[in-house]
Amino acid sequence: GENVEQHPSTLSVQEGDSAVIKCTYSDSASNYFPWYKQELGKGPQLIIDIRSNVGEKKDQRIAVTLNKTAKHFSLHITETQPEDSAVYFCAASNAGGTSYGKLTFGQGTILTVHP
Amino acid sequence: GAGVSQSPSNKVTEKGKDVELRCDPISGHTALYWYRQRLGQGLEFLIYFQGNSAPDKSGLPSDRFSAERTGESVSTLTIQRTQQEDSAVYLCASSLTLRGQYFGPGTRLTVT
C-alpha cells in the first residue's frame, strides 16, 4: 500500500518568512495530493491540492509543487502570518479506478509563526 | 452551506462499554469516509461508503469496529467493548467526487 513520509515534524519561522514542508510517497499510481491545515480542536481543512498532471499550483500565499519522477511534493507558504500556525498534513491517493480516493496521510508538521 | 457535522464532540466511556459515533455529511456528497487520529499522529483510514455500493472496511482495526450508512446521509461508527487503545479522535469526511474530502470537527473518544 501507499506510504507517505512528511518532513519536518516541527517548523518554526518568523512572521514574514517563507515555510516549506516536504512529503514523499511510495505508490507511483497515486495521482492526487491534497494538503490539510488542522487547528487545535478542529478537523483538518483542505487548503490546496494538486493532481499528477500538473507540476505546480498556486493560491495566493500558498503553492504546491509535485515531482512525479522523484515521488515528492511540497507545500510553500510565503509571507507567513501568526494565523498560519497550525498542524499541516500532506496526503496522497489514487483517485479513480478501484481506489476511490482513500487518503494516506503524512505524520504532520507543527508550524509555528512567531510575531 | 453546512459542513460535515459529528456528534458527540466528546465522549468519555469506561473500558468494555459500547459507543456510537455519528456523522452527518454535506448534503449531496455521495462518498463518506471515517478516519482515526491518535494523539500527535496522522490520520488512519477506517472505512469508506459510496452510494449503495458495498462499503470498503479494509481499514477497520478489529471486529469490534463497525459502521453503517443510510443511503447517502447519516453514518454511525460503533465500537464494541471499548479498549484504552481506542482512545483517539474519530473524524468523518465526505466528498462529491474522488477528490476534495471535507472533514467534520471529529469526536474525541476517551476510554478510561
JSON list of C-alpha atoms in Angstrom, two decimals:
[
{"chain": "A", "resi": 1, "resn": "GLY", "atom": "CA", "xyz": [0.00, 0.00, 0.00]},
{"chain": "A", "resi": 2, "resn": "GLU", "atom": "CA", "xyz": [0.87, 3.66, -0.11]},
{"chain": "A", "resi": 3, "resn": "ASN", "atom": "CA", "xyz": [3.28, 5.18, 2.41]},
{"chain": "A", "resi": 4, "resn": "VAL", "atom": "CA", "xyz": [3.68, 8.94, 2.88]},
{"chain": "A", "resi": 5, "resn": "GLU", "atom": "CA", "xyz": [6.61, 10.49, 4.73]},
{"chain": "A", "resi": 6, "resn": "GLN", "atom": "CA", "xyz": [6.48, 14.13, 5.84]},
{"chain": "A", "resi": 7, "resn": "HIS", "atom": "CA", "xyz": [9.28, 16.45, 6.99]},
{"chain": "A", "resi": 8, "resn": "PRO", "atom": "CA", "xyz": [9.98, 18.34, 9.12]},
{"chain": "A", "resi": 9, "resn": "SER", "atom": "CA", "xyz": [7.87, 17.32, 12.10]},
{"chain": "A", "resi": 10, "resn": "THR", "atom": "CA", "xyz": [8.15, 20.83, 13.54]},
{"chain": "A", "resi": 11, "resn": "LEU", "atom": "CA", "xyz": [8.94, 24.13, 11.84]},
{"chain": "A", "resi": 12, "resn": "SER", "atom": "CA", "xyz": [9.39, 27.50, 13.49]},
{"chain": "A", "resi": 13, "resn": "VAL", "atom": "CA", "xyz": [9.63, 30.71, 11.42]},
{"chain": "A", "resi": 14, "resn": "GLN", "atom": "CA", "xyz": [9.44, 34.44, 11.93]},
{"chain": "A", "resi": 15, "resn": "GLU", "atom": "CA", "xyz": [6.44, 36.32, 10.62]},
{"chain": "A", "resi": 16, "resn": "GLY", "atom": "CA", "xyz": [7.01, 37.29, 7.01]},
{"chain": "A", "resi": 17, "resn": "ASP", "atom": "CA", "xyz": [9.40, 34.42, 6.29]},
{"chain": "A", "resi": 18, "resn": "SER", "atom": "CA", "xyz": [8.60, 31.51, 3.99]},
{"chain": "A", "resi": 19, "resn": "ALA", "atom": "CA", "xyz": [7.84, 27.97, 5.17]},
{"chain": "A", "resi": 20, "resn": "VAL", "atom": "CA", "xyz": [8.36, 24.77, 3.19]},
{"chain": "A", "resi": 21, "resn": "ILE", "atom": "CA", "xyz": [7.05, 21.33, 4.09]},
{"chain": "A", "resi": 22, "resn": "LYS", "atom": "CA", "xyz": [8.04, 18.27, 2.08]},
{"chain": "A", "resi": 23, "resn": "CYS", "atom": "CA", "xyz": [6.44, 14.89, 1.52]},
{"chain": "A", "resi": 24, "resn": "THR", "atom": "CA", "xyz": [7.43, 11.75, -0.33]},
{"chain": "A", "resi": 25, "resn": "TYR", "atom": "CA", "xyz": [5.15, 8.93, -1.42]},
{"chain": "A", "resi": 26, "resn": "SER", "atom": "CA", "xyz": [5.80, 5.35, -2.43]},
{"chain": "A", "resi": 27, "resn": "ASP", "atom": "CA", "xyz": [3.00, 4.32, -4.81]},
{"chain": "A", "resi": 28, "resn": "SER", "atom": "CA", "xyz": [3.57, 5.51, -8.36]},
{"chain": "A", "resi": 29, "resn": "ALA", "atom": "CA", "xyz": [-0.17, 5.03, -9.00]},
{"chain": "A", "resi": 30, "resn": "SER", "atom": "CA", "xyz": [-1.03, 7.92, -6.65]},
{"chain": "A", "resi": 31, "resn": "ASN", "atom": "CA", "xyz": [-2.38, 10.82, -8.65]},
{"chain": "A", "resi": 32, "resn": "TYR", "atom": "CA", "xyz": [-3.96, 13.23, -6.20]},
{"chain": "A", "resi": 33, "resn": "PHE", "atom": "CA", "xyz": [-2.15, 15.15, -3.44]},
{"chain": "A", "resi": 34, "resn": "PRO", "atom": "CA", "xyz": [-4.09, 17.39, -1.05]},
{"chain": "A", "resi": 35, "resn": "TRP", "atom": "CA", "xyz": [-2.77, 19.45, 1.84]},
{"chain": "A", "resi": 36, "resn": "TYR", "atom": "CA", "xyz": [-4.73, 19.99, 5.03]},
{"chain": "A", "resi": 37, "resn": "LYS", "atom": "CA", "xyz": [-4.40, 22.53, 7.84]},
{"chain": "A", "resi": 38, "resn": "GLN", "atom": "CA", "xyz": [-5.57, 21.45, 11.27]},
{"chain": "A", "resi": 39, "resn": "GLU", "atom": "CA", "xyz": [-6.04, 23.91, 14.10]},
{"chain": "A", "resi": 40, "resn": "LEU", "atom": "CA", "xyz": [-6.30, 22.81, 17.70]},
{"chain": "A", "resi": 41, "resn": "GLY", "atom": "CA", "xyz": [-9.57, 21.02, 18.43]},
{"chain": "A", "resi": 42, "resn": "LYS", "atom": "CA", "xyz": [-10.78, 21.18, 14.84]},
{"chain": "A", "resi": 43, "resn": "GLY", "atom": "CA", "xyz": [-10.98, 18.84, 11.89]},
{"chain": "A", "resi": 44, "resn": "PRO", "atom": "CA", "xyz": [-8.50, 19.11, 9.01]},
{"chain": "A", "resi": 45, "resn": "GLN", "atom": "CA", "xyz": [-9.28, 21.84, 6.48]},
{"chain": "A", "resi": 46, "resn": "LEU", "atom": "CA", "xyz": [-8.41, 21.34, 2.81]},
{"chain": "A", "resi": 47, "resn": "ILE", "atom": "CA", "xyz": [-6.18, 24.28, 1.77]},
{"chain": "A", "resi": 48, "resn": "ILE", "atom": "CA", "xyz": [-4.81, 23.26, -1.60]},
{"chain": "A", "resi": 49, "resn": "ASP", "atom": "CA", "xyz": [-4.50, 20.17, -3.77]},
{"chain": "A", "resi": 50, "resn": "ILE", "atom": "CA", "xyz": [-2.70, 19.11, -6.91]},
{"chain": "A", "resi": 51, "resn": "ARG", "atom": "CA", "xyz": [-3.26, 16.40, -9.50]},
{"chain": "A", "resi": 52, "resn": "SER", "atom": "CA", "xyz": [-0.49, 14.38, -11.07]},
{"chain": "A", "resi": 53, "resn": "ASN", "atom": "CA", "xyz": [-0.87, 16.01, -14.49]},
{"chain": "A", "resi": 54, "resn": "VAL", "atom": "CA", "xyz": [0.21, 19.37, -13.02]},
{"chain": "A", "resi": 55, "resn": "GLY", "atom": "CA", "xyz": [3.65, 20.32, -11.71]},
{"chain": "A", "resi": 56, "resn": "GLU", "atom": "CA", "xyz": [2.74, 23.38, -9.68]},
{"chain": "A", "resi": 57, "resn": "LYS", "atom": "CA", "xyz": [-0.34, 25.14, -8.34]},
{"chain": "A", "resi": 58, "resn": "LYS", "atom": "CA", "xyz": [-0.61, 28.44, -6.52]},
{"chain": "A", "resi": 59, "resn": "ASP", "atom": "CA", "xyz": [-3.33, 30.09, -4.48]},
{"chain": "A", "resi": 60, "resn": "GLN", "atom": "CA", "xyz": [-2.37, 33.48, -3.05]},
{"chain": "A", "resi": 61, "resn": "ARG", "atom": "CA", "xyz": [0.37, 32.83, -0.46]},
{"chain": "A", "resi": 62, "resn": "ILE", "atom": "CA", "xyz": [0.21, 29.06, -0.78]},
{"chain": "A", "resi": 63, "resn": "ALA", "atom": "CA", "xyz": [1.77, 26.94, -3.50]},
{"chain": "A", "resi": 64, "resn": "VAL", "atom": "CA", "xyz": [2.31, 23.23, -4.03]},
{"chain": "A", "resi": 65, "resn": "THR", "atom": "CA", "xyz": [4.85, 21.59, -6.30]},
{"chain": "A", "resi": 66, "resn": "LEU", "atom": "CA", "xyz": [4.91, 17.99, -7.48]},
{"chain": "A", "resi": 67, "resn": "ASN", "atom": "CA", "xyz": [7.79, 15.92, -8.85]},
{"chain": "A", "resi": 68, "resn": "LYS", "atom": "CA", "xyz": [6.30, 12.65, -10.10]},
{"chain": "A", "resi": 69, "resn": "THR", "atom": "CA", "xyz": [9.65, 11.20, -11.10]},
{"chain": "A", "resi": 70, "resn": "ALA", "atom": "CA", "xyz": [11.08, 11.62, -7.62]},
{"chain": "A", "resi": 71, "resn": "LYS", "atom": "CA", "xyz": [7.71, 10.95, -5.97]},
{"chain": "A", "resi": 72, "resn": "HIS", "atom": "CA", "xyz": [7.75, 14.02, -3.80]},
{"chain": "A", "resi": 73, "resn": "PHE", "atom": "CA", "xyz": [5.61, 17.09, -3.34]},
{"chain": "A", "resi": 74, "resn": "SER", "atom": "CA", "xyz": [5.98, 20.22, -1.27]},
{"chain": "A", "resi": 75, "resn": "LEU", "atom": "CA", "xyz": [3.90, 22.96, 0.32]},
{"chain": "A", "resi": 76, "resn": "HIS", "atom": "CA", "xyz": [5.24, 26.50, 0.20]},
{"chain": "A", "resi": 77, "resn": "ILE", "atom": "CA", "xyz": [3.77, 29.28, 2.32]},
{"chain": "A", "resi": 78, "resn": "THR", "atom": "CA", "xyz": [5.12, 32.78, 1.67]},
{"chain": "A", "resi": 79, "resn": "GLU", "atom": "CA", "xyz": [4.83, 35.88, 3.86]},
{"chain": "A", "resi": 80, "resn": "THR", "atom": "CA", "xyz": [3.81, 33.77, 6.83]},
{"chain": "A", "resi": 81, "resn": "GLN", "atom": "CA", "xyz": [1.46, 35.21, 9.43]},
{"chain": "A", "resi": 82, "resn": "PRO", "atom": "CA", "xyz": [0.78, 34.12, 13.03]},
{"chain": "A", "resi": 83, "resn": "GLU", "atom": "CA", "xyz": [-2.60, 32.75, 11.96]},
{"chain": "A", "resi": 84, "resn": "ASP", "atom": "CA", "xyz": [-0.78, 30.27, 9.71]},
{"chain": "A", "resi": 85, "resn": "SER", "atom": "CA", "xyz": [0.34, 28.49, 12.90]},
{"chain": "A", "resi": 86, "resn": "ALA", "atom": "CA", "xyz": [-1.25, 25.03, 12.86]},
{"chain": "A", "resi": 87, "resn": "VAL", "atom": "CA", "xyz": [-0.52, 21.39, 12.03]},
{"chain": "A", "resi": 88, "resn": "TYR", "atom": "CA", "xyz": [-0.20, 20.72, 8.31]},
{"chain": "A", "resi": 89, "resn": "PHE", "atom": "CA", "xyz": [-0.77, 17.31, 6.77]},
{"chain": "A", "resi": 90, "resn": "CYS", "atom": "CA", "xyz": [0.05, 16.08, 3.31]},
{"chain": "A", "resi": 91, "resn": "ALA", "atom": "CA", "xyz": [-1.82, 13.16, 1.79]},
{"chain": "A", "resi": 92, "resn": "ALA", "atom": "CA", "xyz": [-1.84, 11.02, -1.32]},
{"chain": "A", "resi": 93, "resn": "SER", "atom": "CA", "xyz": [-4.43, 8.92, -3.08]},
{"chain": "A", "resi": 94, "resn": "ASN", "atom": "CA", "xyz": [-5.14, 7.07, -6.28]},
{"chain": "A", "resi": 95, "resn": "ALA", "atom": "CA", "xyz": [-8.35, 8.82, -7.22]},
{"chain": "A", "resi": 96, "resn": "GLY", "atom": "CA", "xyz": [-10.03, 6.72, -9.85]},
{"chain": "A", "resi": 97, "resn": "GLY", "atom": "CA", "xyz": [-10.23, 3.12, -10.91]},
{"chain": "A", "resi": 98, "resn": "THR", "atom": "CA", "xyz": [-10.87, 0.89, -7.92]},
{"chain": "A", "resi": 99, "resn": "SER", "atom": "CA", "xyz": [-9.14, 3.07, -5.36]},
{"chain": "A", "resi": 100, "resn": "TYR", "atom": "CA", "xyz": [-11.96, 5.55, -4.70]},
{"chain": "A", "resi": 101, "resn": "GLY", "atom": "CA", "xyz": [-9.70, 8.22, -3.28]},
{"chain": "A", "resi": 102, "resn": "LYS", "atom": "CA", "xyz": [-8.79, 6.75, 0.10]},
{"chain": "A", "resi": 103, "resn": "LEU", "atom": "CA", "xyz": [-6.24, 9.18, 1.54]},
{"chain": "A", "resi": 104, "resn": "THR", "atom": "CA", "xyz": [-2.93, 8.12, 3.07]},
{"chain": "A", "resi": 105, "resn": "PHE", "atom": "CA", "xyz": [-1.65, 10.88, 5.35]},
{"chain": "A", "resi": 106, "resn": "GLY", "atom": "CA", "xyz": [1.78, 12.00, 6.41]},
{"chain": "A", "resi": 107, "resn": "GLN", "atom": "CA", "xyz": [2.52, 12.36, 10.12]},
{"chain": "A", "resi": 108, "resn": "GLY", "atom": "CA", "xyz": [2.04, 16.12, 10.16]},
{"chain": "A", "resi": 109, "resn": "THR", "atom": "CA", "xyz": [4.17, 19.23, 10.60]},
{"chain": "A", "resi": 110, "resn": "ILE", "atom": "CA", "xyz": [3.62, 21.62, 13.50]},
{"chain": "A", "resi": 111, "resn": "LEU", "atom": "CA", "xyz": [4.19, 25.11, 12.07]},
{"chain": "A", "resi": 112, "resn": "THR", "atom": "CA", "xyz": [4.73, 27.98, 14.48]},
{"chain": "A", "resi": 113, "resn": "VAL", "atom": "CA", "xyz": [4.94, 31.54, 13.15]},
{"chain": "A", "resi": 114, "resn": "HIS", "atom": "CA", "xyz": [6.42, 33.96, 15.66]},
{"chain": "A", "resi": 115, "resn": "PRO", "atom": "CA", "xyz": [5.24, 37.59, 15.52]},
{"chain": "B", "resi": 1, "resn": "GLY", "atom": "CA", "xyz": [-23.83, 25.90, 3.41]},
{"chain": "B", "resi": 2, "resn": "ALA", "atom": "CA", "xyz": [-23.49, 23.49, 6.30]},
{"chain": "B", "resi": 3, "resn": "GLY", "atom": "CA", "xyz": [-20.34, 21.44, 6.55]},
{"chain": "B", "resi": 4, "resn": "VAL", "atom": "CA", "xyz": [-19.83, 17.96, 7.90]},
{"chain": "B", "resi": 5, "resn": "SER", "atom": "CA", "xyz": [-21.12, 17.62, 11.45]},
{"chain": "B", "resi": 6, "resn": "GLN", "atom": "CA", "xyz": [-20.27, 14.99, 14.03]},
{"chain": "B", "resi": 7, "resn": "SER", "atom": "CA", "xyz": [-21.69, 14.10, 17.41]},
{"chain": "B", "resi": 8, "resn": "PRO", "atom": "CA", "xyz": [-20.92, 13.91, 20.19]},
{"chain": "B", "resi": 9, "resn": "SER", "atom": "CA", "xyz": [-17.93, 16.23, 20.17]},
{"chain": "B", "resi": 10, "resn": "ASN", "atom": "CA", "xyz": [-16.51, 14.46, 23.22]},
{"chain": "B", "resi": 11, "resn": "LYS", "atom": "CA", "xyz": [-17.21, 11.04, 24.66]},
{"chain": "B", "resi": 12, "resn": "VAL", "atom": "CA", "xyz": [-15.76, 9.52, 27.82]},
{"chain": "B", "resi": 13, "resn": "THR", "atom": "CA", "xyz": [-16.57, 5.88, 28.37]},
{"chain": "B", "resi": 14, "resn": "GLU", "atom": "CA", "xyz": [-15.47, 3.04, 30.59]},
{"chain": "B", "resi": 15, "resn": "LYS", "atom": "CA", "xyz": [-13.45, 0.18, 29.21]},
{"chain": "B", "resi": 16, "resn": "GLY", "atom": "CA", "xyz": [-15.73, -2.56, 27.96]},
{"chain": "B", "resi": 17, "resn": "LYS", "atom": "CA", "xyz": [-18.68, -0.31, 27.09]},
{"chain": "B", "resi": 18, "resn": "ASP", "atom": "CA", "xyz": [-20.01, 0.18, 23.56]},
{"chain": "B", "resi": 19, "resn": "VAL", "atom": "CA", "xyz": [-20.03, 3.61, 21.91]},
{"chain": "B", "resi": 20, "resn": "GLU", "atom": "CA", "xyz": [-21.75, 5.01, 18.84]},
{"chain": "B", "resi": 21, "resn": "LEU", "atom": "CA", "xyz": [-20.44, 7.99, 16.91]},
{"chain": "B", "resi": 22, "resn": "ARG", "atom": "CA", "xyz": [-22.48, 9.90, 14.36]},
{"chain": "B", "resi": 23, "resn": "CYS", "atom": "CA", "xyz": [-21.60, 11.73, 11.16]},
{"chain": "B", "resi": 24, "resn": "ASP", "atom": "CA", "xyz": [-23.83, 13.97, 9.03]},
{"chain": "B", "resi": 25, "resn": "PRO", "atom": "CA", "xyz": [-22.13, 14.57, 5.67]},
{"chain": "B", "resi": 26, "resn": "ILE", "atom": "CA", "xyz": [-22.52, 17.57, 3.42]},
{"chain": "B", "resi": 27, "resn": "SER", "atom": "CA", "xyz": [-25.83, 17.29, 1.59]},
{"chain": "B", "resi": 28, "resn": "GLY", "atom": "CA", "xyz": [-25.39, 15.69, -1.82]},
{"chain": "B", "resi": 29, "resn": "HIS", "atom": "CA", "xyz": [-21.99, 14.19, -1.10]},
{"chain": "B", "resi": 30, "resn": "THR", "atom": "CA", "xyz": [-22.09, 10.57, -2.15]},
{"chain": "B", "resi": 31, "resn": "ALA", "atom": "CA", "xyz": [-18.80, 9.44, -0.61]},
{"chain": "B", "resi": 32, "resn": "LEU", "atom": "CA", "xyz": [-18.21, 9.22, 3.14]},
{"chain": "B", "resi": 33, "resn": "TYR", "atom": "CA", "xyz": [-15.02, 8.24, 4.95]},
{"chain": "B", "resi": 34, "resn": "TRP", "atom": "CA", "xyz": [-14.13, 7.55, 8.59]},
{"chain": "B", "resi": 35, "resn": "TYR", "atom": "CA", "xyz": [-10.59, 8.13, 9.87]},
{"chain": "B", "resi": 36, "resn": "ARG", "atom": "CA", "xyz": [-8.95, 7.77, 13.28]},
{"chain": "B", "resi": 37, "resn": "GLN", "atom": "CA", "xyz": [-6.36, 10.21, 14.61]},
{"chain": "B", "resi": 38, "resn": "ARG", "atom": "CA", "xyz": [-4.32, 9.21, 17.61]},
{"chain": "B", "resi": 39, "resn": "LEU", "atom": "CA", "xyz": [-2.73, 11.96, 19.69]},
{"chain": "B", "resi": 40, "resn": "GLY", "atom": "CA", "xyz": [0.04, 13.73, 17.77]},
{"chain": "B", "resi": 41, "resn": "GLN", "atom": "CA", "xyz": [-0.28, 11.48, 14.75]},
{"chain": "B", "resi": 42, "resn": "GLY", "atom": "CA", "xyz": [-1.64, 11.50, 11.24]},
{"chain": "B", "resi": 43, "resn": "LEU", "atom": "CA", "xyz": [-4.99, 10.15, 10.18]},
{"chain": "B", "resi": 44, "resn": "GLU", "atom": "CA", "xyz": [-5.62, 6.44, 9.63]},
{"chain": "B", "resi": 45, "resn": "PHE", "atom": "CA", "xyz": [-8.29, 5.34, 7.17]},
{"chain": "B", "resi": 46, "resn": "LEU", "atom": "CA", "xyz": [-11.04, 3.15, 8.68]},
{"chain": "B", "resi": 47, "resn": "ILE", "atom": "CA", "xyz": [-13.94, 2.71, 6.24]},
{"chain": "B", "resi": 48, "resn": "TYR", "atom": "CA", "xyz": [-15.44, 4.16, 3.06]},
{"chain": "B", "resi": 49, "resn": "PHE", "atom": "CA", "xyz": [-19.04, 4.36, 1.79]},
{"chain": "B", "resi": 50, "resn": "GLN", "atom": "CA", "xyz": [-20.05, 5.26, -1.77]},
{"chain": "B", "resi": 51, "resn": "GLY", "atom": "CA", "xyz": [-23.73, 5.39, -2.62]},
{"chain": "B", "resi": 52, "resn": "ASN", "atom": "CA", "xyz": [-25.34, 1.97, -2.50]},
{"chain": "B", "resi": 53, "resn": "SER", "atom": "CA", "xyz": [-22.10, 0.08, -3.12]},
{"chain": "B", "resi": 54, "resn": "ALA", "atom": "CA", "xyz": [-20.73, -2.30, -0.52]},
{"chain": "B", "resi": 55, "resn": "PRO", "atom": "CA", "xyz": [-18.51, -0.34, 1.90]},
{"chain": "B", "resi": 56, "resn": "ASP", "atom": "CA", "xyz": [-14.77, -0.88, 1.97]},
{"chain": "B", "resi": 57, "resn": "LYS", "atom": "CA", "xyz": [-13.96, -1.92, 5.53]},
{"chain": "B", "resi": 58, "resn": "SER", "atom": "CA", "xyz": [-10.30, -2.69, 4.95]},
{"chain": "B", "resi": 59, "resn": "GLY", "atom": "CA", "xyz": [-9.08, -0.12, 7.49]},
{"chain": "B", "resi": 60, "resn": "LEU", "atom": "CA", "xyz": [-11.14, -1.28, 10.46]},
{"chain": "B", "resi": 61, "resn": "PRO", "atom": "CA", "xyz": [-8.64, -2.40, 13.14]},
{"chain": "B", "resi": 62, "resn": "SER", "atom": "CA", "xyz": [-10.73, -5.23, 14.61]},
{"chain": "B", "resi": 63, "resn": "ASP", "atom": "CA", "xyz": [-14.16, -6.83, 14.52]},
{"chain": "B", "resi": 64, "resn": "ARG", "atom": "CA", "xyz": [-15.16, -4.63, 17.46]},
{"chain": "B", "resi": 65, "resn": "PHE", "atom": "CA", "xyz": [-15.47, -1.79, 14.94]},
{"chain": "B", "resi": 66, "resn": "SER", "atom": "CA", "xyz": [-18.41, -1.50, 12.57]},
{"chain": "B", "resi": 67, "resn": "ALA", "atom": "CA", "xyz": [-20.12, 1.26, 10.62]},
{"chain": "B", "resi": 68, "resn": "GLU", "atom": "CA", "xyz": [-23.36, 1.84, 8.79]},
{"chain": "B", "resi": 69, "resn": "ARG", "atom": "CA", "xyz": [-24.68, 4.45, 6.42]},
{"chain": "B", "resi": 70, "resn": "THR", "atom": "CA", "xyz": [-28.26, 5.11, 5.49]},
{"chain": "B", "resi": 71, "resn": "GLY", "atom": "CA", "xyz": [-28.37, 5.83, 1.77]},
{"chain": "B", "resi": 72, "resn": "GLU", "atom": "CA", "xyz": [-26.33, 8.96, 1.13]},
{"chain": "B", "resi": 73, "resn": "SER", "atom": "CA", "xyz": [-26.93, 10.52, 4.51]},
{"chain": "B", "resi": 74, "resn": "VAL", "atom": "CA", "xyz": [-26.04, 9.84, 8.12]},
{"chain": "B", "resi": 75, "resn": "SER", "atom": "CA", "xyz": [-23.38, 7.34, 9.12]},
{"chain": "B", "resi": 76, "resn": "THR", "atom": "CA", "xyz": [-22.69, 5.78, 12.50]},
{"chain": "B", "resi": 77, "resn": "LEU", "atom": "CA", "xyz": [-19.44, 4.22, 13.68]},
{"chain": "B", "resi": 78, "resn": "THR", "atom": "CA", "xyz": [-19.86, 1.71, 16.50]},
{"chain": "B", "resi": 79, "resn": "ILE", "atom": "CA", "xyz": [-17.08, 0.44, 18.73]},
{"chain": "B", "resi": 80, "resn": "GLN", "atom": "CA", "xyz": [-18.00, -2.52, 20.91]},
{"chain": "B", "resi": 81, "resn": "ARG", "atom": "CA", "xyz": [-16.26, -3.49, 24.15]},
{"chain": "B", "resi": 82, "resn": "THR", "atom": "CA", "xyz": [-14.05, -0.41, 24.04]},
{"chain": "B", "resi": 83, "resn": "GLN", "atom": "CA", "xyz": [-10.38, -0.68, 24.99]},
{"chain": "B", "resi": 84, "resn": "GLN", "atom": "CA", "xyz": [-8.00, 2.05, 26.13]},
{"chain": "B", "resi": 85, "resn": "GLU", "atom": "CA", "xyz": [-6.15, 1.88, 22.81]},
{"chain": "B", "resi": 86, "resn": "ASP", "atom": "CA", "xyz": [-9.38, 3.01, 21.11]},
{"chain": "B", "resi": 87, "resn": "SER", "atom": "CA", "xyz": [-8.90, 6.46, 22.64]},
{"chain": "B", "resi": 88, "resn": "ALA", "atom": "CA", "xyz": [-8.47, 8.87, 19.72]},
{"chain": "B", "resi": 89, "resn": "VAL", "atom": "CA", "xyz": [-10.26, 11.49, 17.67]},
{"chain": "B", "resi": 90, "resn": "TYR", "atom": "CA", "xyz": [-12.60, 9.92, 15.11]},
{"chain": "B", "resi": 91, "resn": "LEU", "atom": "CA", "xyz": [-13.01, 12.05, 12.01]},
{"chain": "B", "resi": 92, "resn": "CYS", "atom": "CA", "xyz": [-15.59, 11.80, 9.29]},
{"chain": "B", "resi": 93, "resn": "ALA", "atom": "CA", "xyz": [-15.18, 13.26, 5.79]},
{"chain": "B", "resi": 94, "resn": "SER", "atom": "CA", "xyz": [-17.46, 13.50, 2.78]},
{"chain": "B", "resi": 95, "resn": "SER", "atom": "CA", "xyz": [-16.84, 14.27, -0.86]},
{"chain": "B", "resi": 96, "resn": "LEU", "atom": "CA", "xyz": [-18.76, 14.73, -4.07]},
{"chain": "B", "resi": 97, "resn": "THR", "atom": "CA", "xyz": [-16.04, 13.32, -6.28]},
{"chain": "B", "resi": 98, "resn": "LEU", "atom": "CA", "xyz": [-12.96, 11.21, -5.67]},
{"chain": "B", "resi": 99, "resn": "ARG", "atom": "CA", "xyz": [-11.06, 14.39, -4.78]},
{"chain": "B", "resi": 100, "resn": "GLY", "atom": "CA", "xyz": [-11.72, 17.03, -2.19]},
{"chain": "B", "resi": 101, "resn": "GLN", "atom": "CA", "xyz": [-12.64, 15.37, 1.08]},
{"chain": "B", "resi": 102, "resn": "TYR", "atom": "CA", "xyz": [-14.14, 17.75, 3.62]},
{"chain": "B", "resi": 103, "resn": "PHE", "atom": "CA", "xyz": [-13.78, 16.86, 7.27]},
{"chain": "B", "resi": 104, "resn": "GLY", "atom": "CA", "xyz": [-16.01, 17.32, 10.28]},
{"chain": "B", "resi": 105, "resn": "PRO", "atom": "CA", "xyz": [-14.71, 18.53, 13.66]},
{"chain": "B", "resi": 106, "resn": "GLY", "atom": "CA", "xyz": [-14.32, 14.99, 14.98]},
{"chain": "B", "resi": 107, "resn": "THR", "atom": "CA", "xyz": [-15.38, 13.12, 18.09]},
{"chain": "B", "resi": 108, "resn": "ARG", "atom": "CA", "xyz": [-12.78, 12.86, 20.83]},
{"chain": "B", "resi": 109, "resn": "LEU", "atom": "CA", "xyz": [-13.16, 9.44, 22.46]},
{"chain": "B", "resi": 110, "resn": "THR", "atom": "CA", "xyz": [-11.55, 8.73, 25.82]},
{"chain": "B", "resi": 111, "resn": "VAL", "atom": "CA", "xyz": [-11.73, 5.22, 27.22]},
{"chain": "B", "resi": 112, "resn": "THR", "atom": "CA", "xyz": [-10.96, 5.07, 30.95]}
]
